[in-house]
C-alpha cells in the first residue's frame, strides 16, 4: 500500500522512467535482445530493471541487454524508480524461427522463361521482429540445373547472391519443367559471421 502512495506522489510531482515503445512483445533465444528505457529526466542511478528469469546486462544509462536461454511465455520486465515498481512489461521468449530462401522476382517457386534474365538476388523471408543482427546476406551457394526429364545439365558454385551471366545463359535455354536447385547456401551476418544453412531452394521454369 505504501508503494502505491509513493508511486502516485512521483506521478504528480515528477516524470517517471518507462519502457521504450519500440520494445517487441517477442524476444529470441540465444541472441542479445536490447531493452531500451526512457529516462524522462530521471537519474539513472535511481533506476533499476529486474527480470523474473535470467540475467540482465547494463550497456549504458538507458539500455540493457538480455540473452535468454529457454523458451517462456511470460517473462516479466520490472522497472523500478527509487526502489518503487513503476512499470511491468511482459514478453514471450521464442526460438529463432527458420527462414525461407527465395529469389526476388520468383512466384512461389516458379519463374517464367521470359523473366529469367531479370531474376533478382537470393535472399530470405524474415518474420516481424526478427533480430536485426541475425539477418543474413548470401555469401555463396551451389547450383544444380536439370532439364524436363531430370537430366543434369549444369552443376557448380556461385559466389555472391545472384546468378552470373554464364548460369543465366544456361537457365534461359531451359524448357518448361526445367528445374534450378539451390543448396549448400553459405550466409554471413553481423553476429555469427559465415555459416551454412540447412534450407535449400528449388525453382521450376514455366513458359
mmCIF file of C-alpha atoms in Angstrom:
data_model
loop_
_atom_site.group_PDB
_atom_site.id
_atom_site.type_symbol
_atom_site.label_atom_id
_atom_site.label_comp_id
_atom_site.label_asym_id
_atom_site.label_seq_id
_atom_site.Cartn_x
_atom_site.Cartn_y
_atom_site.Cartn_z
ATOM 1 C CA UNK A 1 0.000 0.000 0.000
ATOM 2 C CA UNK A 2 2.851 2.369 0.838
ATOM 3 C CA UNK A 3 4.366 1.808 -2.599
ATOM 4 C CA UNK A 4 1.104 2.845 -4.255
ATOM 5 C CA UNK A 5 1.085 6.160 -2.388
ATOM 6 C CA UNK A 6 4.744 6.736 -3.270
ATOM 7 C CA UNK A 7 4.057 5.981 -6.930
ATOM 8 C CA UNK A 8 1.131 8.411 -7.006
ATOM 9 C CA UNK A 9 3.350 11.039 -5.387
ATOM 10 C CA UNK A 10 6.038 10.524 -8.042
ATOM 11 C CA UNK A 11 3.460 10.725 -10.816
ATOM 12 C CA UNK A 12 2.105 14.026 -9.506
ATOM 13 C CA UNK A 13 5.414 15.695 -8.721
ATOM 14 C CA UNK A 14 7.864 14.433 -11.360
ATOM 15 C CA UNK A 15 8.354 12.451 -14.545
ATOM 16 C CA UNK A 16 8.806 8.705 -14.314
ATOM 17 C CA UNK A 17 11.075 6.446 -16.356
ATOM 18 C CA UNK A 18 9.411 3.990 -18.706
ATOM 19 C CA UNK A 19 9.993 1.349 -21.342
ATOM 20 C CA UNK A 20 10.563 2.429 -24.928
ATOM 21 C CA UNK A 21 7.530 1.901 -27.145
ATOM 22 C CA UNK A 22 9.809 0.089 -29.611
ATOM 23 C CA UNK A 23 10.331 -2.910 -27.326
ATOM 24 C CA UNK A 24 8.919 -6.002 -29.011
ATOM 25 C CA UNK A 25 6.491 -8.335 -27.279
ATOM 26 C CA UNK A 26 8.666 -11.240 -28.513
ATOM 27 C CA UNK A 27 12.372 -11.758 -27.865
ATOM 28 C CA UNK A 28 14.569 -14.589 -29.105
ATOM 29 C CA UNK A 29 16.739 -17.244 -27.506
ATOM 30 C CA UNK A 30 20.498 -17.273 -27.941
ATOM 31 C CA UNK A 31 20.899 -13.690 -29.168
ATOM 32 C CA UNK A 32 21.295 -10.351 -27.448
ATOM 33 C CA UNK A 33 17.957 -8.578 -27.061
ATOM 34 C CA UNK A 34 18.146 -4.867 -26.252
ATOM 35 C CA UNK A 35 15.805 -3.306 -23.715
ATOM 36 C CA UNK A 36 15.685 0.468 -24.061
ATOM 37 C CA UNK A 37 14.305 2.795 -21.394
ATOM 38 C CA UNK A 38 13.114 6.389 -21.494
ATOM 39 C CA UNK A 39 14.737 8.114 -18.513
ATOM 40 C CA UNK A 40 12.450 11.168 -18.738
ATOM 41 C CA UNK A 41 14.981 13.258 -16.849
ATOM 42 C CA UNK A 42 15.367 10.762 -14.002
ATOM 43 C CA UNK A 43 18.833 9.945 -12.675
ATOM 44 C CA UNK A 44 19.981 6.559 -13.972
ATOM 45 C CA UNK A 45 21.339 5.652 -10.524
ATOM 46 C CA UNK A 46 17.760 5.732 -9.218
ATOM 47 C CA UNK A 47 16.530 3.343 -11.917
ATOM 48 C CA UNK A 48 16.714 -0.428 -11.724
ATOM 49 C CA UNK A 49 15.472 -3.122 -14.080
ATOM 50 C CA UNK A 50 14.774 -6.698 -12.992
ATOM 51 C CA UNK A 51 13.530 -9.854 -14.704
ATOM 52 C CA UNK A 52 11.935 -12.975 -13.248
ATOM 53 C CA UNK A 53 14.342 -15.344 -15.051
ATOM 54 C CA UNK A 54 17.922 -14.930 -16.259
ATOM 55 C CA UNK A 55 20.438 -12.094 -16.059
ATOM 56 C CA UNK A 56 20.451 -8.554 -17.401
ATOM 57 C CA UNK A 57 23.495 -6.605 -18.565
ATOM 58 C CA UNK A 58 23.565 -2.817 -18.410
ATOM 59 C CA UNK A 59 25.037 -1.307 -21.594
ATOM 60 C CA UNK A 60 24.551 2.362 -20.757
ATOM 61 C CA UNK A 61 22.248 4.572 -18.680
ATOM 62 C CA UNK A 62 19.163 3.717 -20.753
ATOM 63 C CA UNK A 63 19.997 0.385 -22.404
ATOM 64 C CA UNK A 64 20.053 -3.151 -21.011
ATOM 65 C CA UNK A 65 20.592 -6.435 -22.825
ATOM 66 C CA UNK A 66 19.356 -9.929 -22.162
ATOM 67 C CA UNK A 67 20.302 -13.273 -23.759
ATOM 68 C CA UNK A 68 17.577 -15.800 -22.829
ATOM 69 C CA UNK A 69 18.400 -19.500 -22.929
ATOM 70 C CA UNK A 70 14.938 -21.070 -22.567
ATOM 71 C CA UNK A 71 11.520 -20.501 -24.106
ATOM 72 C CA UNK A 72 8.788 -18.977 -21.958
ATOM 73 C CA UNK A 73 5.502 -17.185 -22.465
ATOM 74 C CA UNK A 74 5.547 -14.685 -19.616
ATOM 75 C CA UNK A 75 8.947 -13.172 -18.964
ATOM 76 C CA UNK A 76 8.305 -10.110 -16.816
ATOM 77 C CA UNK A 77 10.460 -6.992 -17.086
ATOM 78 C CA UNK A 78 10.069 -4.907 -13.930
ATOM 79 C CA UNK A 79 11.159 -1.284 -13.894
ATOM 80 C CA UNK A 80 11.886 0.384 -10.551
ATOM 81 C CA UNK A 81 12.468 4.033 -9.734
ATOM 82 C CA UNK A 82 13.885 4.789 -6.286
ATOM 83 C CA UNK A 83 13.062 1.166 -5.343
ATOM 84 C CA UNK A 84 9.401 1.625 -6.287
ATOM 85 C CA UNK A 85 7.912 -0.507 -9.069
ATOM 86 C CA UNK A 86 6.702 1.883 -11.774
ATOM 87 C CA UNK A 87 6.090 -0.366 -14.796
ATOM 88 C CA UNK A 88 5.897 -4.043 -15.758
ATOM 89 C CA UNK A 89 6.179 -5.346 -19.299
ATOM 90 C CA UNK A 90 5.503 -8.988 -20.172
ATOM 91 C CA UNK A 91 7.200 -10.536 -23.194
ATOM 92 C CA UNK A 92 7.498 -14.049 -24.612
ATOM 93 C CA UNK A 93 10.787 -15.814 -25.380
ATOM 94 C CA UNK A 94 10.879 -17.949 -28.520
ATOM 95 C CA UNK A 95 13.372 -19.880 -30.606
ATOM 96 C CA UNK A 96 14.657 -18.047 -33.658
ATOM 97 C CA UNK A 97 12.404 -19.245 -36.498
ATOM 98 C CA UNK A 98 13.761 -20.837 -39.653
ATOM 99 C CA UNK A 99 13.858 -18.502 -42.622
ATOM 100 C CA UNK A 100 12.960 -19.391 -46.199
ATOM 101 C CA UNK A 101 15.292 -18.521 -49.082
ATOM 102 C CA UNK A 102 13.737 -17.050 -52.219
ATOM 103 C CA UNK A 103 14.752 -15.211 -55.372
ATOM 104 C CA UNK A 104 13.486 -11.689 -55.893
ATOM 105 C CA UNK A 105 11.108 -11.926 -58.846
ATOM 106 C CA UNK A 106 10.058 -15.557 -58.477
ATOM 107 C CA UNK A 107 6.453 -16.552 -57.883
ATOM 108 C CA UNK A 108 6.054 -19.304 -55.303
ATOM 109 C CA UNK A 109 8.977 -21.358 -56.591
ATOM 110 C CA UNK A 110 8.229 -20.757 -60.270
ATOM 111 C CA UNK A 111 9.765 -18.454 -62.861
ATOM 112 C CA UNK A 112 8.668 -17.698 -66.426
ATOM 113 C CA UNK A 113 11.286 -18.265 -69.098
ATOM 114 C CA UNK A 114 10.874 -14.658 -70.240
ATOM 115 C CA UNK A 115 11.645 -13.404 -66.719
ATOM 116 C CA UNK A 116 14.856 -15.372 -66.134
ATOM 117 C CA UNK A 117 17.150 -12.532 -67.217
ATOM 118 C CA UNK A 118 15.563 -10.216 -64.635
ATOM 119 C CA UNK A 119 15.604 -12.702 -61.756
ATOM 120 C CA UNK A 120 16.854 -10.894 -58.646
ATOM 121 C CA UNK A 121 19.131 -11.868 -55.793
ATOM 122 C CA UNK A 122 18.772 -14.812 -53.429
ATOM 123 C CA UNK A 123 17.550 -13.549 -50.062
ATOM 124 C CA UNK A 124 15.259 -14.567 -47.177
ATOM 125 C CA UNK A 125 11.764 -14.006 -45.830
ATOM 126 C CA UNK A 126 12.075 -12.790 -42.244
ATOM 127 C CA UNK A 127 9.226 -12.715 -39.724
ATOM 128 C CA UNK A 128 8.368 -9.480 -37.973
ATOM 129 C CA UNK A 129 10.696 -8.604 -35.068
ATOM 130 C CA UNK A 130 13.437 -10.958 -36.327
ATOM 131 C CA UNK A 131 16.730 -9.879 -34.667
ATOM 132 C CA UNK A 132 18.445 -7.370 -36.931
ATOM 133 C CA UNK A 133 21.928 -8.699 -36.183
ATOM 134 C CA UNK A 134 20.832 -12.171 -37.314
ATOM 135 C CA UNK A 135 19.606 -11.063 -40.729
ATOM 136 C CA UNK A 136 21.983 -12.503 -43.290
ATOM 137 C CA UNK A 137 23.189 -11.931 -46.829
ATOM 138 C CA UNK A 138 24.093 -14.820 -49.108
ATOM 139 C CA UNK A 139 27.842 -15.350 -49.489
ATOM 140 C CA UNK A 140 27.735 -18.341 -51.877
ATOM 141 C CA UNK A 141 25.556 -21.247 -52.984
ATOM 142 C CA UNK A 142 25.606 -24.358 -55.171
ATOM 143 C CA UNK A 143 23.550 -24.533 -58.361
ATOM 144 C CA UNK A 144 22.221 -27.755 -59.887
ATOM 145 C CA UNK A 145 20.184 -27.488 -63.098
ATOM 146 C CA UNK A 146 18.144 -30.259 -64.727
ATOM 147 C CA UNK A 147 16.039 -30.407 -67.867
ATOM 148 C CA UNK A 148 12.431 -31.552 -68.186
ATOM 149 C CA UNK A 149 13.495 -35.200 -67.937
ATOM 150 C CA UNK A 150 15.610 -34.693 -64.832
ATOM 151 C CA UNK A 151 18.899 -34.924 -66.723
ATOM 152 C CA UNK A 152 21.612 -32.783 -65.133
ATOM 153 C CA UNK A 153 22.907 -30.088 -67.476
ATOM 154 C CA UNK A 154 24.826 -27.895 -65.036
ATOM 155 C CA UNK A 155 26.396 -28.120 -61.593
ATOM 156 C CA UNK A 156 28.600 -25.515 -59.957
ATOM 157 C CA UNK A 157 29.172 -22.988 -57.194
ATOM 158 C CA UNK A 158 28.102 -19.366 -57.292
ATOM 159 C CA UNK A 159 29.846 -16.663 -55.249
ATOM 160 C CA UNK A 160 27.554 -13.874 -54.101
ATOM 161 C CA UNK A 161 23.751 -13.699 -54.002
ATOM 162 C CA UNK A 162 22.916 -13.623 -57.738
ATOM 163 C CA UNK A 163 23.401 -15.712 -60.874
ATOM 164 C CA UNK A 164 26.226 -14.667 -63.173
ATOM 165 C CA UNK A 165 25.925 -14.380 -66.949
ATOM 166 C CA UNK A 166 27.021 -17.962 -67.618
ATOM 167 C CA UNK A 167 24.366 -19.506 -65.390
ATOM 168 C CA UNK A 168 21.694 -17.124 -66.688
ATOM 169 C CA UNK A 169 22.515 -18.265 -70.235
ATOM 170 C CA UNK A 170 22.164 -21.928 -69.248
ATOM 171 C CA UNK A 171 18.856 -21.287 -67.496
ATOM 172 C CA UNK A 172 17.481 -19.274 -70.429
ATOM 173 C CA UNK A 173 17.784 -22.395 -72.607
ATOM 174 C CA UNK A 174 15.605 -24.459 -70.284
ATOM 175 C CA UNK A 175 12.174 -25.507 -71.460
ATOM 176 C CA UNK A 176 9.054 -25.724 -69.342
ATOM 177 C CA UNK A 177 9.618 -28.167 -66.482
ATOM 178 C CA UNK A 178 13.327 -27.482 -66.157
ATOM 179 C CA UNK A 179 14.478 -27.119 -62.581
ATOM 180 C CA UNK A 180 17.036 -24.984 -60.754
ATOM 181 C CA UNK A 181 18.077 -26.411 -57.396
ATOM 182 C CA UNK A 182 19.983 -24.299 -54.871
ATOM 183 C CA UNK A 183 21.705 -25.855 -51.855
ATOM 184 C CA UNK A 184 24.791 -25.565 -49.658
ATOM 185 C CA UNK A 185 23.881 -21.927 -49.003
ATOM 186 C CA UNK A 186 26.551 -20.020 -47.071
ATOM 187 C CA UNK A 187 25.393 -16.812 -45.381
ATOM 188 C CA UNK A 188 27.055 -14.106 -43.342
ATOM 189 C CA UNK A 189 25.685 -11.757 -40.704
ATOM 190 C CA UNK A 190 26.898 -9.330 -38.060
ATOM 191 C CA UNK A 191 26.604 -11.777 -35.184
ATOM 192 C CA UNK A 192 27.923 -15.134 -36.347
ATOM 193 C CA UNK A 193 29.976 -14.381 -39.447
ATOM 194 C CA UNK A 194 29.846 -17.110 -42.111
ATOM 195 C CA UNK A 195 27.672 -20.170 -41.634
ATOM 196 C CA UNK A 196 25.898 -22.820 -43.697
ATOM 197 C CA UNK A 197 22.121 -23.075 -43.524
ATOM 198 C CA UNK A 198 20.177 -26.303 -43.977
ATOM 199 C CA UNK A 199 17.479 -24.848 -46.211
ATOM 200 C CA UNK A 200 17.530 -25.473 -49.957
ATOM 201 C CA UNK A 201 15.644 -23.775 -52.775
ATOM 202 C CA UNK A 202 14.063 -25.078 -55.971
ATOM 203 C CA UNK A 203 12.744 -23.128 -58.956
ATOM 204 C CA UNK A 204 10.728 -24.590 -61.833
ATOM 205 C CA UNK A 205 10.676 -22.938 -65.238
ATOM 206 C CA UNK A 206 7.325 -22.091 -66.823
ATOM 207 C CA UNK A 207 6.527 -20.919 -70.349
#
